[in-house]
Amino acid sequence: MTDPLALPDSGGPRAVFLCGKSWTAYAGTFVIAVLLFFAALPLAFRYNARAALIVLIGSALIVGYRLLTIRSHQLYYDETGVWLASGILPWKKKLVGLAWRDMGQAAYDSTFWSWLLRAHTVRISRRTTQQTAIHASSMANGKLAVETLNARRQEITRGHALVV
């Protein structure tokens, strides 16, 4: 059985990976890990070894799940449109997409911090309503991804493959 949210392989349609989450998206998880492993775990050891084992296992599961969830965010495009996949558990997987014919403009938010840390928020809007269809924060190379998407849409429009 194939995973419908996985990037297509060479046997199927070609998907081009644009970007994933930046290192800045991991900062909150790092703070939680420090609190769990360097504050809660020593306190649990003072109580007893069994409590410490439970805190250790629980902390590892929480931090591991958060890391994998952040890593699962992938922005990519193929011949049908632009897609943002996320989630690791079967009931939490999500795929948000926008067909090329419905895509308006791709944009990124540029602030001092996003410029400095190279972690931009990417917004892709619908052509007809100008509502944001895909919103992804803290994306590494978000600026380049937006430039690539807008250039690709222009290629499709010029090639008359897309009716605007």
GROMACS .gro file of N, CA and C in nm, residues 46-145:
model
  300
   46ARG      N    1   1.481   1.248   4.235
   46ARG     CA    2   1.475   1.272   4.379
   46ARG      C    3   1.361   1.197   4.443
   47TYR      N    4   1.254   1.177   4.367
   47TYR     CA    5   1.138   1.105   4.420
   47TYR      C    6   1.168   0.956   4.426
   48ASN      N    7   1.188   0.894   4.308
   48ASN     CA    8   1.235   0.755   4.302
   48ASN      C    9   1.271   0.719   4.158
   49ALA      N   10   1.335   0.604   4.141
   49ALA     CA   11   1.384   0.564   4.010
   49ALA      C   12   1.270   0.531   3.913
   50ARG      N   13   1.162   0.475   3.962
   50ARG     CA   14   1.048   0.440   3.876
   50ARG      C   15   0.984   0.568   3.818
   51ALA      N   16   0.969   0.669   3.898
   51ALA     CA   17   0.915   0.797   3.850
   51ALA      C   18   1.009   0.858   3.746
   52ALA      N   19   1.138   0.846   3.770
   52ALA     CA   20   1.236   0.899   3.674
   52ALA      C   21   1.229   0.826   3.541
   53LEU      N   22   1.209   0.694   3.545
   53LEU     CA   23   1.196   0.616   3.423
   53LEU      C   24   1.072   0.659   3.344
   54ILE      N   25   0.962   0.680   3.414
   54ILE     CA   26   0.838   0.724   3.349
   54ILE      C   27   0.857   0.863   3.287
   55VAL      N   28   0.920   0.954   3.360
   55VAL     CA   29   0.946   1.088   3.307
   55VAL      C   30   1.040   1.081   3.187
   56LEU      N   31   1.142   0.996   3.194
   56LEU     CA   32   1.236   0.981   3.084
   56LEU      C   33   1.166   0.930   2.958
   57ILE      N   34   1.087   0.825   2.971
   57ILE     CA   35   1.017   0.768   2.856
   57ILE      C   36   0.915   0.869   2.801
   58GLY      N   37   0.839   0.930   2.890
   58GLY     CA   38   0.741   1.029   2.846
   58GLY      C   39   0.806   1.148   2.778
   59SER      N   40   0.916   1.195   2.832
   59SER     CA   41   0.987   1.309   2.772
   59SER      C   42   1.042   1.273   2.635
   60ALA      N   43   1.099   1.155   2.623
   60ALA     CA   44   1.153   1.111   2.494
   60ALA      C   45   1.042   1.100   2.389
   61LEU      N   46   0.926   1.047   2.430
   61LEU     CA   47   0.814   1.037   2.336
   61LEU      C   48   0.763   1.174   2.294
   62ILE      N   49   0.748   1.265   2.388
   62ILE     CA   50   0.699   1.400   2.356
   62ILE      C   51   0.796   1.473   2.264
   63VAL      N   52   0.923   1.473   2.298
   63VAL     CA   53   1.022   1.545   2.218
   63VAL      C   54   1.037   1.478   2.080
   64GLY      N   55   1.042   1.348   2.076
   64GLY     CA   56   1.053   1.277   1.949
   64GLY      C   57   0.935   1.303   1.857
   65TYR      N   58   0.814   1.300   1.912
   65TYR     CA   59   0.695   1.328   1.832
   65TYR      C   60   0.697   1.470   1.777
   66ARG      N   61   0.734   1.565   1.860
   66ARG     CA   62   0.739   1.705   1.814
   66ARG      C   63   0.844   1.723   1.705
   67LEU      N   64   0.959   1.662   1.720
   67LEU     CA   65   1.063   1.672   1.617
   67LEU      C   66   1.018   1.612   1.485
   68LEU      N   67   0.958   1.495   1.491
   68LEU     CA   68   0.912   1.430   1.368
   68LEU      C   69   0.798   1.507   1.303
   69THR      N   70   0.710   1.566   1.383
   69THR     CA   71   0.600   1.644   1.327
   69THR      C   72   0.652   1.769   1.256
   70ILE      N   73   0.748   1.836   1.315
   70ILE     CA   74   0.805   1.954   1.250
   70ILE      C   75   0.875   1.913   1.121
   71ARG      N   76   0.948   1.805   1.126
   71ARG     CA   77   1.022   1.758   1.008
   71ARG      C   78   0.929   1.714   0.895
   72SER      N   79   0.806   1.678   0.927
   72SER     CA   80   0.715   1.626   0.825
   72SER      C   81   0.658   1.734   0.733
   73HIS      N   82   0.673   1.860   0.766
   73HIS     CA   83   0.622   1.968   0.680
   73HIS      C   84   0.707   1.979   0.555
   74GLN      N   85   0.644   1.956   0.439
   74GLN     CA   86   0.715   1.961   0.312
   74GLN      C   87   0.631   2.038   0.210
   75LEU      N   88   0.689   2.139   0.151
   75LEU     CA   89   0.624   2.215   0.045
   75LEU      C   90   0.684   2.169  -0.086
   76TYR      N   91   0.600   2.127  -0.179
   76TYR     CA   92   0.649   2.081  -0.309
   76TYR      C   93   0.547   2.109  -0.417
   77TYR      N   94   0.589   2.093  -0.542
   77TYR     CA   95   0.496   2.109  -0.654
   77TYR      C   96   0.517   1.996  -0.753
   78ASP      N   97   0.414   1.972  -0.833
   78ASP     CA   98   0.423   1.877  -0.942
   78ASP      C   99   0.347   1.936  -1.060
   79GLU      N  100   0.315   1.855  -1.160
   79GLU     CA  101   0.249   1.910  -1.277
   79GLU      C  102   0.104   1.952  -1.252
   80THR      N  103   0.045   1.909  -1.142
   80THR     CA  104  -0.094   1.945  -1.113
   80THR      C  105  -0.107   2.066  -1.022
   81GLY      N  106  -0.008   2.094  -0.937
   81GLY     CA  107  -0.020   2.209  -0.848
   81GLY      C  108   0.085   2.212  -0.739
   82VAL      N  109   0.055   2.288  -0.636
   82VAL     CA  110   0.145   2.310  -0.522
   82VAL      C  111   0.084   2.240  -0.401
   83TRP      N  112   0.168   2.178  -0.318
   83TRP     CA  113   0.119   2.096  -0.208
   83TRP      C  114   0.201   2.121  -0.082
   84LEU      N  115   0.132   2.118   0.032
   84LEU     CA  116   0.197   2.123   0.162
   84LEU      C  117   0.153   1.999   0.239
   85ALA      N  118   0.247   1.908   0.263
   85ALA     CA  119   0.218   1.784   0.336
   85ALA      C  120   0.272   1.797   0.478
   86SER      N  121   0.197   1.741   0.573
   86SER     CA  122   0.244   1.743   0.712
   86SER      C  123   0.179   1.628   0.788
   87GLY      N  124   0.237   1.595   0.903
   87GLY     CA  125   0.183   1.492   0.990
   87GLY      C  126   0.256   1.360   0.976
   88ILE      N  127   0.264   1.287   1.089
   88ILE     CA  128   0.332   1.157   1.086
   88ILE      C  129   0.238   1.043   1.123
   89LEU      N  130   0.141   1.071   1.206
   89LEU     CA  131   0.046   0.966   1.244
   89LEU      C  132  -0.064   0.958   1.137
   90PRO      N  133  -0.113   0.838   1.108
   90PRO     CA  134  -0.211   0.823   1.000
   90PRO      C  135  -0.333   0.912   1.015
   91TRP      N  136  -0.380   0.935   1.135
   91TRP     CA  137  -0.499   1.017   1.155
   91TRP      C  138  -0.466   1.166   1.164
   92LYS      N  139  -0.337   1.202   1.162
   92LYS     CA  140  -0.296   1.341   1.169
   92LYS      C  141  -0.233   1.392   1.039
   93LYS      N  142  -0.219   1.303   0.940
   93LYS     CA  143  -0.159   1.346   0.814
   93LYS      C  144  -0.253   1.441   0.742
   94LYS      N  145  -0.190   1.541   0.679
   94LYS     CA  146  -0.269   1.641   0.611
   94LYS      C  147  -0.197   1.680   0.482
   95LEU      N  148  -0.275   1.699   0.378
   95LEU     CA  149  -0.222   1.744   0.251
   95LEU      C  150  -0.310   1.859   0.203
   96VAL      N  151  -0.250   1.976   0.194
   96VAL     CA  152  -0.321   2.095   0.146
   96VAL      C  153  -0.262   2.127   0.011
   97GLY      N  154  -0.348   2.145  -0.088
   97GLY     CA  155  -0.298   2.170  -0.221
   97GLY      C  156  -0.375   2.277  -0.294
   98LEU      N  157  -0.315   2.320  -0.402
   98LEU     CA  158  -0.374   2.422  -0.487
   98LEU      C  159  -0.332   2.392  -0.630
   99ALA      N  160  -0.431   2.374  -0.718
   99ALA     CA  161  -0.401   2.347  -0.858
   99ALA      C  162  -0.343   2.472  -0.923
  100TRP      N  163  -0.260   2.452  -1.027
  100TRP     CA  164  -0.198   2.566  -1.095
  100TRP      C  165  -0.303   2.662  -1.147
  101ARG      N  166  -0.415   2.609  -1.199
  101ARG     CA  167  -0.518   2.696  -1.256
  101ARG      C  168  -0.586   2.783  -1.150
  102ASP      N  169  -0.581   2.740  -1.023
  102ASP     CA  170  -0.644   2.814  -0.914
  102ASP      C  171  -0.546   2.903  -0.838
  103MET      N  172  -0.418   2.887  -0.865
  103MET     CA  173  -0.317   2.960  -0.789
  103MET      C  174  -0.310   3.106  -0.833
  104GLY      N  175  -0.313   3.194  -0.734
  104GLY     CA  176  -0.296   3.336  -0.761
  104GLY      C  177  -0.150   3.374  -0.751
  105GLN      N  178  -0.110   3.419  -0.635
  105GLN     CA  179   0.026   3.466  -0.614
  105GLN      C  180   0.086   3.396  -0.493
  106ALA      N  181   0.212   3.362  -0.505
  106ALA     CA  182   0.287   3.311  -0.391
  106ALA      C  183   0.366   3.429  -0.333
  107ALA      N  184   0.365   3.440  -0.201
  107ALA     CA  185   0.435   3.551  -0.136
  107ALA      C  186   0.499   3.501  -0.007
  108TYR      N  187   0.597   3.577   0.040
  108TYR     CA  188   0.660   3.545   0.169
  108TYR      C  189   0.660   3.670   0.254
  109ASP      N  190   0.654   3.651   0.383
  109ASP     CA  191   0.661   3.762   0.477
  109ASP      C  192   0.807   3.791   0.506
  110SER      N  193   0.845   3.915   0.490
  110SER     CA  194   0.982   3.953   0.515
  110SER      C  195   0.988   4.051   0.631
  111THR      N  196   1.043   4.004   0.740
  111THR     CA  197   1.068   4.088   0.856
  111THR      C  198   1.218   4.085   0.883
  112PHE      N  199   1.261   4.165   0.978
  112PHE     CA  200   1.402   4.164   1.012
  112PHE      C  201   1.446   4.025   1.057
  113TRP      N  202   1.365   3.961   1.142
  113TRP     CA  203   1.401   3.829   1.195
  113TRP      C  204   1.398   3.722   1.087
  114SER      N  205   1.300   3.728   0.998
  114SER     CA  206   1.296   3.628   0.891
  114SER      C  207   1.413   3.645   0.796
  115TRP      N  208   1.451   3.770   0.771
  115TRP     CA  209   1.568   3.795   0.687
  115TRP      C  210   1.695   3.746   0.755
  116LEU      N  211   1.709   3.777   0.883
  116LEU     CA  212   1.829   3.739   0.957
  116LEU      C  213   1.841   3.588   0.972
  117LEU      N  214   1.730   3.522   1.005
  117LEU     CA  215   1.732   3.378   1.032
  117LEU      C  216   1.703   3.293   0.909
  118ARG      N  217   1.670   3.356   0.798
  118ARG     CA  218   1.639   3.287   0.673
  118ARG      C  219   1.524   3.187   0.689
  119ALA      N  220   1.422   3.230   0.763
  119ALA     CA  221   1.304   3.147   0.789
  119ALA      C  222   1.180   3.231   0.760
  120HIS      N  223   1.125   3.215   0.642
  120HIS     CA  224   1.013   3.298   0.598
  120HIS      C  225   0.879   3.225   0.610
  121THR      N  226   0.774   3.303   0.625
  121THR     CA  227   0.639   3.249   0.620
  121THR      C  228   0.593   3.256   0.474
  122VAL      N  229   0.549   3.143   0.420
  122VAL     CA  230   0.507   3.134   0.280
  122VAL      C  231   0.355   3.134   0.276
  123ARG      N  232   0.301   3.219   0.188
  123ARG     CA  233   0.155   3.226   0.168
  123ARG      C  234   0.127   3.212   0.020
  124ILE      N  235   0.037   3.119  -0.012
  124ILE     CA  236  -0.004   3.100  -0.151
  124ILE      C  237  -0.154   3.122  -0.157
  125SER      N  238  -0.196   3.216  -0.239
  125SER     CA  239  -0.336   3.254  -0.242
  125SER      C  240  -0.409   3.195  -0.363
  126ARG      N  241  -0.541   3.194  -0.351
  126ARG     CA  242  -0.627   3.153  -0.462
  126ARG      C  243  -0.640   3.270  -0.559
  127ARG      N  244  -0.650   3.238  -0.686
  127ARG     CA  245  -0.658   3.340  -0.789
  127ARG      C  246  -0.789   3.417  -0.782
  128THR      N  247  -0.898   3.350  -0.757
  128THR     CA  248  -1.029   3.414  -0.764
  128THR      C  249  -1.064   3.492  -0.639
  129THR      N  250  -1.034   3.441  -0.522
  129THR     CA  251  -1.078   3.506  -0.397
  129THR      C  252  -0.965   3.577  -0.323
  130GLN      N  253  -0.842   3.556  -0.360
  130GLN     CA  254  -0.725   3.612  -0.292
  130GLN      C  255  -0.713   3.565  -0.147
  131GLN      N  256  -0.785   3.461  -0.110
  131GLN     CA  257  -0.770   3.403   0.023
  131GLN      C  258  -0.648   3.312   0.025
  132THR      N  259  -0.583   3.305   0.139
  132THR     CA  260  -0.465   3.221   0.152
  132THR      C  261  -0.508   3.074   0.155
  133ALA      N  262  -0.459   2.998   0.060
  133ALA     CA  263  -0.491   2.855   0.053
  133ALA      C  264  -0.385   2.773   0.124
  134ILE      N  265  -0.260   2.815   0.113
  134ILE     CA  266  -0.149   2.744   0.178
  134ILE      C  267  -0.071   2.846   0.261
  135HIS      N  268  -0.055   2.815   0.388
  135HIS     CA  269   0.018   2.901   0.481
  135HIS      C  270   0.117   2.815   0.556
  136ALA      N  271   0.244   2.848   0.544
  136ALA     CA  272   0.348   2.770   0.611
  136ALA      C  273   0.448   2.866   0.675
  137SER      N  274   0.463   2.857   0.806
  137SER     CA  275   0.554   2.946   0.877
  137SER      C  276   0.689   2.880   0.898
  138SER      N  277   0.790   2.963   0.918
  138SER     CA  278   0.927   2.919   0.948
  138SER      C  279   0.981   2.820   0.846
  139MET      N  280   0.967   2.854   0.720
  139MET     CA  281   1.015   2.765   0.614
  139MET      C  282   1.155   2.805   0.570
  140ALA      N  283   1.245   2.708   0.570
  140ALA     CA  284   1.381   2.731   0.522
  140ALA      C  285   1.375   2.753   0.372
  141ASN      N  286   1.447   2.850   0.323
  141ASN     CA  287   1.447   2.884   0.181
  141ASN      C  288   1.308   2.919   0.130
  142GLY      N  289   1.225   2.978   0.216
  142GLY     CA  290   1.091   3.018   0.176
  142GLY      C  291   1.091   3.121   0.066
  143LYS      N  292   1.187   3.212   0.070
  143LYS     CA  293   1.198   3.315  -0.033
  143LYS      C  294   1.226   3.252  -0.169
  144LEU      N  295   1.319   3.159  -0.173
  144LEU     CA  296   1.351   3.090  -0.298
  144LEU      C  297   1.233   3.006  -0.346
  145ALA      N  298   1.161   2.944  -0.253
  145ALA     CA  299   1.045   2.864  -0.291
  145ALA      C  300   0.938   2.950  -0.357
   0.00000   0.00000   0.00000
